CSV table of C-alpha atoms in Angstrom, one decimal:
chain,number,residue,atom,x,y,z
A,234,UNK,CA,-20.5,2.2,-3.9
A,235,UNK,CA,-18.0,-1.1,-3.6
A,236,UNK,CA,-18.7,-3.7,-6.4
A,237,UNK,CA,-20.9,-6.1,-6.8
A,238,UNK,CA,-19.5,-9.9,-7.4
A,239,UNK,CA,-20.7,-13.9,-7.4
A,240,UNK,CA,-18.9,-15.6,-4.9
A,241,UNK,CA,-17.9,-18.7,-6.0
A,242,UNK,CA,-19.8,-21.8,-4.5
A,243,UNK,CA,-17.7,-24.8,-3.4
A,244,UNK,CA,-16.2,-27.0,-5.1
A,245,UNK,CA,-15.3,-24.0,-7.1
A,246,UNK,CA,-14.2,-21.8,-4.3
A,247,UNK,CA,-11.7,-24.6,-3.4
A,248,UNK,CA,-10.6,-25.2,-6.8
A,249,UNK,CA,-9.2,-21.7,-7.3
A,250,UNK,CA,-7.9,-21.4,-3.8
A,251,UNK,CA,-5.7,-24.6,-4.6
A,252,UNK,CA,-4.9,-22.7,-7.8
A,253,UNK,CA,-3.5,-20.2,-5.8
A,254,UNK,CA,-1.7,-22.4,-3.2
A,255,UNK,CA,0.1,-24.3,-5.6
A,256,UNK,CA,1.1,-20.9,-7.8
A,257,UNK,CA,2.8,-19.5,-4.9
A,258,UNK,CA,4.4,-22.7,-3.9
A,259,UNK,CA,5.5,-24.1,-6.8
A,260,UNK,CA,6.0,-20.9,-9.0
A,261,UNK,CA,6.8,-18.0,-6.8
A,262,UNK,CA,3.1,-16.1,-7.1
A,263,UNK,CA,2.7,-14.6,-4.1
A,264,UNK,CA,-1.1,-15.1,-2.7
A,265,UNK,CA,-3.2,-12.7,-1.9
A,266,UNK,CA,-4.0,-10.1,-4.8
A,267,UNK,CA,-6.3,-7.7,-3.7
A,268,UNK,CA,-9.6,-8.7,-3.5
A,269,UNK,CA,-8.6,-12.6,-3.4
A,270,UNK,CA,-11.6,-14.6,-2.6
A,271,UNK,CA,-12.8,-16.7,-5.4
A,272,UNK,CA,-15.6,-14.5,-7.2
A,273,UNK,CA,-16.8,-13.3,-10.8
A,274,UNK,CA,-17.1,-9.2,-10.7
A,275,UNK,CA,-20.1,-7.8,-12.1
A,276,UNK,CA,-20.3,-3.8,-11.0
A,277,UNK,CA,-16.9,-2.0,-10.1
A,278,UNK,CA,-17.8,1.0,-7.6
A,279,UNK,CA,-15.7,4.0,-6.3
A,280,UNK,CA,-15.6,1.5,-2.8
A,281,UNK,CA,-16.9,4.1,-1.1
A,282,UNK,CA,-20.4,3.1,1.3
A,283,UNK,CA,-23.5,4.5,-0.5
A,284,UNK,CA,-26.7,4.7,1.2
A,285,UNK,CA,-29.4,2.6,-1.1
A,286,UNK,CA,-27.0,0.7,-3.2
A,287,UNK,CA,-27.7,-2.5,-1.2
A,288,UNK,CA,-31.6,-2.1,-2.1
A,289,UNK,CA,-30.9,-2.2,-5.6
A,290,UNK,CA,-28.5,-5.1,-5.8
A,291,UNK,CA,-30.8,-6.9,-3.8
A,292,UNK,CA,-33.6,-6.1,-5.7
A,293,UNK,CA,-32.1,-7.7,-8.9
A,294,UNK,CA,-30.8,-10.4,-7.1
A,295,UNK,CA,-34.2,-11.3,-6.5
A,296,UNK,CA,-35.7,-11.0,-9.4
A,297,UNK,CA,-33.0,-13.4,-11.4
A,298,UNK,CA,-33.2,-16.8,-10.6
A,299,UNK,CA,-30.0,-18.9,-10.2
A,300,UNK,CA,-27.5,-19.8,-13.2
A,301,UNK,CA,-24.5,-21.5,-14.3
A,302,UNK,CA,-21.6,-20.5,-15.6
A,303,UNK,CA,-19.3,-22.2,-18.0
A,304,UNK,CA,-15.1,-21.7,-17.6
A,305,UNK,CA,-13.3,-22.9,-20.8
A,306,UNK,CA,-9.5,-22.5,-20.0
A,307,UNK,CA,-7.2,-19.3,-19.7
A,308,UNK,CA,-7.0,-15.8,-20.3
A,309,UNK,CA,-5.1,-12.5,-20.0
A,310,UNK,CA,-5.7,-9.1,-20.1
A,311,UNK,CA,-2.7,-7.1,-21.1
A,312,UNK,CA,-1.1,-4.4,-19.5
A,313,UNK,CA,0.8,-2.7,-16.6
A,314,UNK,CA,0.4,-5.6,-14.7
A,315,UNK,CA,-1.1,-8.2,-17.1
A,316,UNK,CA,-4.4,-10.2,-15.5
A,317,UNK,CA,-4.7,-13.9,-15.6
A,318,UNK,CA,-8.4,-15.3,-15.6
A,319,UNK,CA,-10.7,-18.0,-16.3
A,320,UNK,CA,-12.5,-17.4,-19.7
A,321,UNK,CA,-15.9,-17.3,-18.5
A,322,UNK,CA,-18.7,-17.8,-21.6
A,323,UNK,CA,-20.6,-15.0,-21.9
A,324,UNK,CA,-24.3,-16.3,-22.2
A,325,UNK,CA,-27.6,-14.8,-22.7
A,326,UNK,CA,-28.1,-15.2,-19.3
A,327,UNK,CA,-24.7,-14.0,-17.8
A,328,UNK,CA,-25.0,-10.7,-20.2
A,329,UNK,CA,-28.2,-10.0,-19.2
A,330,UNK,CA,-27.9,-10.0,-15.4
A,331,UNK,CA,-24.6,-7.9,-15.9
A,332,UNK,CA,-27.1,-5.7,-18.0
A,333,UNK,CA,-30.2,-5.5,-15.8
A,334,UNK,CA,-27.4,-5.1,-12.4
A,335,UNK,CA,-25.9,-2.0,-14.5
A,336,UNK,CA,-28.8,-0.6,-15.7
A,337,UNK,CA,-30.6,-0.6,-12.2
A,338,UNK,CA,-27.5,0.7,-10.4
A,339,UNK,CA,-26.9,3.4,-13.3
A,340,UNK,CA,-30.4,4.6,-13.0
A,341,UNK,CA,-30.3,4.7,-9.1
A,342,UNK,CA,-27.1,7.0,-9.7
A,343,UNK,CA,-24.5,4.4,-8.6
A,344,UNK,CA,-22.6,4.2,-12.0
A,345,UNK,CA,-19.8,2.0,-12.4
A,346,UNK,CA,-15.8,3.6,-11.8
A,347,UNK,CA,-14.7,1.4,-14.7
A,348,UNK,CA,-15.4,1.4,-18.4
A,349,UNK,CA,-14.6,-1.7,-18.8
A,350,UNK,CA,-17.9,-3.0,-16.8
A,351,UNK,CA,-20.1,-1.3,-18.9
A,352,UNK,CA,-22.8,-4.0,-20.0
A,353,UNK,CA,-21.4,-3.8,-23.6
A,354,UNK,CA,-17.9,-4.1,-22.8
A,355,UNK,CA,-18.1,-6.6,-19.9
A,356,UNK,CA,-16.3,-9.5,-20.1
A,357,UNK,CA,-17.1,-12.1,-17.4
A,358,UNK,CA,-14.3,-13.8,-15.7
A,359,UNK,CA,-12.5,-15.2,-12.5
A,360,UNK,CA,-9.6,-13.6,-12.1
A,361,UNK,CA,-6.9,-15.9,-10.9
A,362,UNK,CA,-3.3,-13.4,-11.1
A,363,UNK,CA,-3.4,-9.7,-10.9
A,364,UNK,CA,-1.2,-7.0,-9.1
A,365,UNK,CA,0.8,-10.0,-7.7
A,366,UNK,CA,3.0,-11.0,-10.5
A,367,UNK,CA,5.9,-8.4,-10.2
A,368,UNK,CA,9.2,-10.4,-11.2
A,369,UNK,CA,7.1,-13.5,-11.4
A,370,UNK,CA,8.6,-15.7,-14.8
A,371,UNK,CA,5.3,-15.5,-16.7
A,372,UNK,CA,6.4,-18.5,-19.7
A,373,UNK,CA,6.5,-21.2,-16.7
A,374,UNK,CA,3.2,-19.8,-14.9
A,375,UNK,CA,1.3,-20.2,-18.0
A,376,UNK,CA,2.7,-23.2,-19.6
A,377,UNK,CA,1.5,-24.9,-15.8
A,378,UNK,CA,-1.9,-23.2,-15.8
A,379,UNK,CA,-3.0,-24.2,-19.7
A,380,UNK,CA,-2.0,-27.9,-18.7
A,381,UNK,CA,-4.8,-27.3,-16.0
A,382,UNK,CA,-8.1,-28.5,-16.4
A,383,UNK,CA,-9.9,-25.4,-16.4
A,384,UNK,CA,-13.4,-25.8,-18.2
A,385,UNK,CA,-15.8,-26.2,-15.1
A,386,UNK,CA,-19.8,-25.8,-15.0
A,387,UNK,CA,-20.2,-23.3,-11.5
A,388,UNK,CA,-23.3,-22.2,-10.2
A,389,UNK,CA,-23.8,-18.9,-9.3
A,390,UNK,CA,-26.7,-18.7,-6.1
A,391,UNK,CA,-25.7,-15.1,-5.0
A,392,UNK,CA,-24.7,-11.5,-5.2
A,393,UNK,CA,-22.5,-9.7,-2.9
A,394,UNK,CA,-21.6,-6.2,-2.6
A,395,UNK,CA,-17.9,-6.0,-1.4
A,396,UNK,CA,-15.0,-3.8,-0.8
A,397,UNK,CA,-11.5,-4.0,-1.9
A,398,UNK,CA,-9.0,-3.8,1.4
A,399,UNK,CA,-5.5,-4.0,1.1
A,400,UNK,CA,-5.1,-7.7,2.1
A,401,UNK,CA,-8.5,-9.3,0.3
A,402,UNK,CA,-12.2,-7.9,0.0
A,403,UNK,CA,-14.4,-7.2,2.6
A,404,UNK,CA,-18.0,-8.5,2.2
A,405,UNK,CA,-20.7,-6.4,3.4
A,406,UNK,CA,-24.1,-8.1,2.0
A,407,UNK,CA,-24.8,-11.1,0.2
A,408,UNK,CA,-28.1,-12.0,-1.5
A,409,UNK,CA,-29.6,-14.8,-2.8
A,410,UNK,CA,-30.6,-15.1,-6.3
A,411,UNK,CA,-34.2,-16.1,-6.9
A,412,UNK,CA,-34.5,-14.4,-3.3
């Protein structure tokens, strides 16, 4: 199945998109990493369409009433390319929705394609740079972003199941929380 994500309610949504606008602009990050809508992942799939996925999410969607998340400045994820992304706090809450979304989606034979989203290795985030930072001068990039004012309170209303495309993600359900 695609993943599963939060889209990012506004004023958030427009805060990262401005993030983005003035990275290209004013630092030569080109916009538009894959999957570049403003969004916290929770479930990482194979992107293929399974049949009964979209009951589960929903289901747990339903059953887990609205929450806020807490940002609190910069991070990176190293490698081949590195990641940039808002440090997300990983509350009780948070960890057990990622938990419960796993566990439901696992047991309904939809497991997740990456490690890395297991519920014990999880590590919520917004991802802000990734895939698009080839020859991008990574000392000026972050200086700018930790001078940003990056410790926001978002709420999170929904869960959407979405696919990766080569320009940005394709949405194909959305459900609200508490539903």
């Amino acid at each position: 199945m695609p993943g599963v994500i939060a889209l990012l309610a506004e004023p958030h949504a427009a805060r990262i998109e401005a993030l983005w606008q003035t990275m290209e602009r004013n630092l030569g990050v080109p916009a538009g990493y894959p999957g570049a809508i403003p969004h916290l992942t929770f479930h990482i799939g194979n992107h293929d369409i399974d049949a009964g996925a979209d009951r589960i999410v929903e289901a747990v969607a339903r059953r887990t009433p609205p929450l806020a998340i807490s940002t609190s400045g910069l991070g990176i994820f190293g490698g081949s390319p590195p990641v940039l992304y808002l440090a997300t706090a990983r509350t009780p809450t948070v960890a057990a929705l990622a938990h419960d979304l796993a566990t439901a989606l696992d047991d309904a034979g939809f497991p997740s394609s990456d490690p890395y989203f297991a519920p014990e290795k999880w590590i919520p985030h917004i991802t802000i740079a990734h895939r698009n930072l080839a020859g991008v001068e990574l000392a000026p990039l972050l200086a700018w972003l930790v001078a940003q004012p990056l410790a926001w309170e978002i709420s999170l209303r929904s869960l959407s199941i979405a696919r990766e495309t080569e320009f940005g993600a394709e949405i194909l359900a959305t459900f609200p929380l508490g539903g």
